[in-house]
Amino acid sequence: MESDLFEPDHELFRTSVRGFVEKHVVPNLEKWDADRLIDRETWLAAGKLGLLGLSVPEEFGGPGESDYRFRVAIQAEIAHVGASALQSGFSTNDDIVLNYLLRHADDEQKRRWLPGFVTGETIGAIAMSEPAAGSDLRGITTSAVRDGNHWVINGSKTFITSGILADLVIVFARTDPHAGSRGFSLFVVEEGMPGFTRGRKLDKVGLHAQDTAELFFEDVRVPEENLLGELGMGFGYLMQSLPLERLGIGIAAQMSAEAVMGWTLDYVKERTAFGKRIGEFQGLGFTLAELQTAVEVSRTYIDRCVREYNKGTLTAVDASKAKLWATELQGRVIDAGVQFHGGYGYMMEYPVAKAFIDARIQRIYGGTNEIMKEIIHRDLLKS
């Protein structure tokens, strides 16, 4: 895919990522799916190679790299081999959890928590969704009540990415039922805190290697110093961080679509039917032409959003457009890829089949695509 996003430094970094993927990812894909878990050794290996916590400042053990294009290089190489579950885990750590800590943690909290995000020793999760509250976070019931110099958290969360392995969980809780959007706060719950338990590892349609769990909080006493940011600002903090989360999902979708287009083109150039390559049939060829055009046009918008994010000017609306468009396109490309592979496209030994089940969640998490349309729609009606 032609793109002018990367400069020589990014390409050199991408080569390093490719080596990591070939050595530590490709040989383990089947094992991870069978185990329903990605082993910690992979996280540690990525940390040793400098692939994690890129935005952590040097004073806290990181490289202090604010250029998001390096993260895009990682996502591209992981997508190239169809390792969507690993991509999801890395993005949760670097684009979501770490983003909250960098924005809102004080220096003492950063000294405690950030170094592990660089080494791969700390796996993070963010606990927002509840059994009865998904995209509408104002409907959550998990509560945090002050008791002396502690907060006592009660409630449950579900669909939590990295919920089984997480050492540190940012919990979105209601701290004042009468304060409206100012009645929510963020707390960092750490492994080993009494009352914090993990439920079942959820059995998902796809992303089998990505551990997703239910989390339970029963009178969990969280010290005051684990309040993240200011009291009552939790909802506002979520709104600030959603653009990067949605951009990350859009990039993952774009890179997946590019990878699947490559696999599909390779297949239709080799597979024959009725005496010729199936890629030569006009009906199939026209669909491929349309999809390839859409993928290339989509890449230009995604690249623009990355540049805007680097400049600090990416809007929530543009991030929503990126997420909406790229995930919908990803679905179209993968569906066509499965169809053009014929029966083999339905066999899990072919990466296009795995991509098919892994991609469906993209249009749901990070805010459903219906919510993305609502955000864009409201912006259109502004005077």
PDB file of N, CA and C in Angstrom, residues 121-153:
ATOM      1  N   GLU A 121       6.369  -5.631  31.865  1.00  0.00           N
ATOM      2  CA  GLU A 121       6.049  -6.294  33.134  1.00  0.00           C
ATOM      3  C   GLU A 121       4.658  -5.934  33.638  1.00  0.00           C
ATOM      4  N   THR A 122       4.127  -4.795  33.193  1.00  0.00           N
ATOM      5  CA  THR A 122       2.797  -4.360  33.624  1.00  0.00           C
ATOM      6  C   THR A 122       1.832  -4.407  32.451  1.00  0.00           C
ATOM      7  N   ILE A 123       0.774  -5.171  32.638  1.00  0.00           N
ATOM      8  CA  ILE A 123      -0.309  -5.230  31.657  1.00  0.00           C
ATOM      9  C   ILE A 123      -1.505  -4.512  32.274  1.00  0.00           C
ATOM     10  N   GLY A 124      -2.069  -3.586  31.532  1.00  0.00           N
ATOM     11  CA  GLY A 124      -3.150  -2.773  32.061  1.00  0.00           C
ATOM     12  C   GLY A 124      -4.483  -3.072  31.414  1.00  0.00           C
ATOM     13  N   ALA A 125      -5.540  -2.652  32.089  1.00  0.00           N
ATOM     14  CA  ALA A 125      -6.896  -2.780  31.561  1.00  0.00           C
ATOM     15  C   ALA A 125      -7.684  -1.558  32.001  1.00  0.00           C
ATOM     16  N   ILE A 126      -8.770  -1.273  31.290  1.00  0.00           N
ATOM     17  CA  ILE A 126      -9.664  -0.199  31.713  1.00  0.00           C
ATOM     18  C   ILE A 126     -11.055  -0.788  31.840  1.00  0.00           C
ATOM     19  N   ALA A 127     -11.675  -0.573  32.984  1.00  0.00           N
ATOM     20  CA  ALA A 127     -12.964  -1.183  33.297  1.00  0.00           C
ATOM     21  C   ALA A 127     -14.064  -0.131  33.251  1.00  0.00           C
ATOM     22  N   MET A 128     -14.754  -0.090  32.123  1.00  0.00           N
ATOM     23  CA  MET A 128     -15.857   0.849  31.953  1.00  0.00           C
ATOM     24  C   MET A 128     -17.187   0.112  31.815  1.00  0.00           C
ATOM     25  N   SER A 129     -17.289  -0.777  30.808  1.00  0.00           N
ATOM     26  CA  SER A 129     -18.558  -1.435  30.497  1.00  0.00           C
ATOM     27  C   SER A 129     -19.049  -2.315  31.642  1.00  0.00           C
ATOM     28  N   GLU A 130     -20.364  -2.322  31.793  1.00  0.00           N
ATOM     29  CA  GLU A 130     -21.014  -3.157  32.801  1.00  0.00           C
ATOM     30  C   GLU A 130     -22.089  -4.001  32.121  1.00  0.00           C
ATOM     31  N   PRO A 131     -22.587  -5.022  32.799  1.00  0.00           N
ATOM     32  CA  PRO A 131     -23.617  -5.864  32.185  1.00  0.00           C
ATOM     33  C   PRO A 131     -24.817  -5.081  31.651  1.00  0.00           C
ATOM     34  N   ALA A 132     -25.164  -3.982  32.306  1.00  0.00           N
ATOM     35  CA  ALA A 132     -26.330  -3.202  31.869  1.00  0.00           C
ATOM     36  C   ALA A 132     -25.952  -1.818  31.338  1.00  0.00           C
ATOM     37  N   ALA A 133     -24.657  -1.595  31.097  1.00  0.00           N
ATOM     38  CA  ALA A 133     -24.224  -0.280  30.607  1.00  0.00           C
ATOM     39  C   ALA A 133     -23.012  -0.458  29.698  1.00  0.00           C
ATOM     40  N   GLY A 134     -23.232  -0.283  28.389  1.00  0.00           N
ATOM     41  CA  GLY A 134     -22.139  -0.398  27.428  1.00  0.00           C
ATOM     42  C   GLY A 134     -21.725   0.976  26.942  1.00  0.00           C
ATOM     43  N   SER A 135     -22.282   1.391  25.807  1.00  0.00           N
ATOM     44  CA  SER A 135     -21.932   2.693  25.250  1.00  0.00           C
ATOM     45  C   SER A 135     -22.446   3.851  26.102  1.00  0.00           C
ATOM     46  N   ASP A 136     -23.534   3.636  26.844  1.00  0.00           N
ATOM     47  CA  ASP A 136     -24.091   4.683  27.703  1.00  0.00           C
ATOM     48  C   ASP A 136     -23.458   4.585  29.084  1.00  0.00           C
ATOM     49  N   LEU A 137     -22.304   5.211  29.246  1.00  0.00           N
ATOM     50  CA  LEU A 137     -21.564   5.071  30.498  1.00  0.00           C
ATOM     51  C   LEU A 137     -22.215   5.807  31.661  1.00  0.00           C
ATOM     52  N   ARG A 138     -23.139   6.714  31.374  1.00  0.00           N
ATOM     53  CA  ARG A 138     -23.833   7.379  32.482  1.00  0.00           C
ATOM     54  C   ARG A 138     -24.725   6.404  33.248  1.00  0.00           C
ATOM     55  N   GLY A 139     -24.943   5.235  32.661  1.00  0.00           N
ATOM     56  CA  GLY A 139     -25.805   4.251  33.295  1.00  0.00           C
ATOM     57  C   GLY A 139     -25.080   3.271  34.201  1.00  0.00           C
ATOM     58  N   ILE A 140     -23.796   3.478  34.456  1.00  0.00           N
ATOM     59  CA  ILE A 140     -23.063   2.520  35.276  1.00  0.00           C
ATOM     60  C   ILE A 140     -23.524   2.581  36.735  1.00  0.00           C
ATOM     61  N   THR A 141     -23.379   1.453  37.432  1.00  0.00           N
ATOM     62  CA  THR A 141     -23.778   1.389  38.833  1.00  0.00           C
ATOM     63  C   THR A 141     -22.609   1.139  39.775  1.00  0.00           C
ATOM     64  N   THR A 142     -21.437   0.786  39.252  1.00  0.00           N
ATOM     65  CA  THR A 142     -20.271   0.603  40.122  1.00  0.00           C
ATOM     66  C   THR A 142     -20.015   1.886  40.891  1.00  0.00           C
ATOM     67  N   SER A 143     -19.880   1.769  42.202  1.00  0.00           N
ATOM     68  CA  SER A 143     -19.762   2.958  43.051  1.00  0.00           C
ATOM     69  C   SER A 143     -18.454   2.963  43.828  1.00  0.00           C
ATOM     70  N   ALA A 144     -18.027   4.158  44.182  1.00  0.00           N
ATOM     71  CA  ALA A 144     -16.869   4.346  45.055  1.00  0.00           C
ATOM     72  C   ALA A 144     -17.292   5.325  46.149  1.00  0.00           C
ATOM     73  N   VAL A 145     -17.186   4.885  47.395  1.00  0.00           N
ATOM     74  CA  VAL A 145     -17.613   5.696  48.535  1.00  0.00           C
ATOM     75  C   VAL A 145     -16.402   5.968  49.433  1.00  0.00           C
ATOM     76  N   ARG A 146     -16.217   7.225  49.794  1.00  0.00           N
ATOM     77  CA  ARG A 146     -15.070   7.580  50.628  1.00  0.00           C
ATOM     78  C   ARG A 146     -15.246   7.031  52.050  1.00  0.00           C
ATOM     79  N   ASP A 147     -14.147   6.484  52.568  1.00  0.00           N
ATOM     80  CA  ASP A 147     -14.114   6.000  53.950  1.00  0.00           C
ATOM     81  C   ASP A 147     -12.741   6.343  54.518  1.00  0.00           C
ATOM     82  N   GLY A 148     -12.650   7.484  55.194  1.00  0.00           N
ATOM     83  CA  GLY A 148     -11.369   7.934  55.714  1.00  0.00           C
ATOM     84  C   GLY A 148     -10.425   8.286  54.573  1.00  0.00           C
ATOM     85  N   ASN A 149      -9.239   7.674  54.572  1.00  0.00           N
ATOM     86  CA  ASN A 149      -8.278   7.938  53.503  1.00  0.00           C
ATOM     87  C   ASN A 149      -8.316   6.856  52.429  1.00  0.00           C
ATOM     88  N   HIS A 150      -9.453   6.165  52.323  1.00  0.00           N
ATOM     89  CA  HIS A 150      -9.657   5.156  51.293  1.00  0.00           C
ATOM     90  C   HIS A 150     -10.972   5.414  50.556  1.00  0.00           C
ATOM     91  N   TRP A 151     -11.104   4.764  49.400  1.00  0.00           N
ATOM     92  CA  TRP A 151     -12.371   4.694  48.694  1.00  0.00           C
ATOM     93  C   TRP A 151     -12.768   3.223  48.632  1.00  0.00           C
ATOM     94  N   VAL A 152     -14.042   2.951  48.892  1.00  0.00           N
ATOM     95  CA  VAL A 152     -14.538   1.572  48.874  1.00  0.00           C
ATOM     96  C   VAL A 152     -15.355   1.373  47.597  1.00  0.00           C
ATOM     97  N   ILE A 153     -14.874   0.457  46.741  1.00  0.00           N
ATOM     98  CA  ILE A 153     -15.490   0.232  45.432  1.00  0.00           C
ATOM     99  C   ILE A 153     -16.322  -1.037  45.458  1.00  0.00           C
TER     100      ILE A 153
END
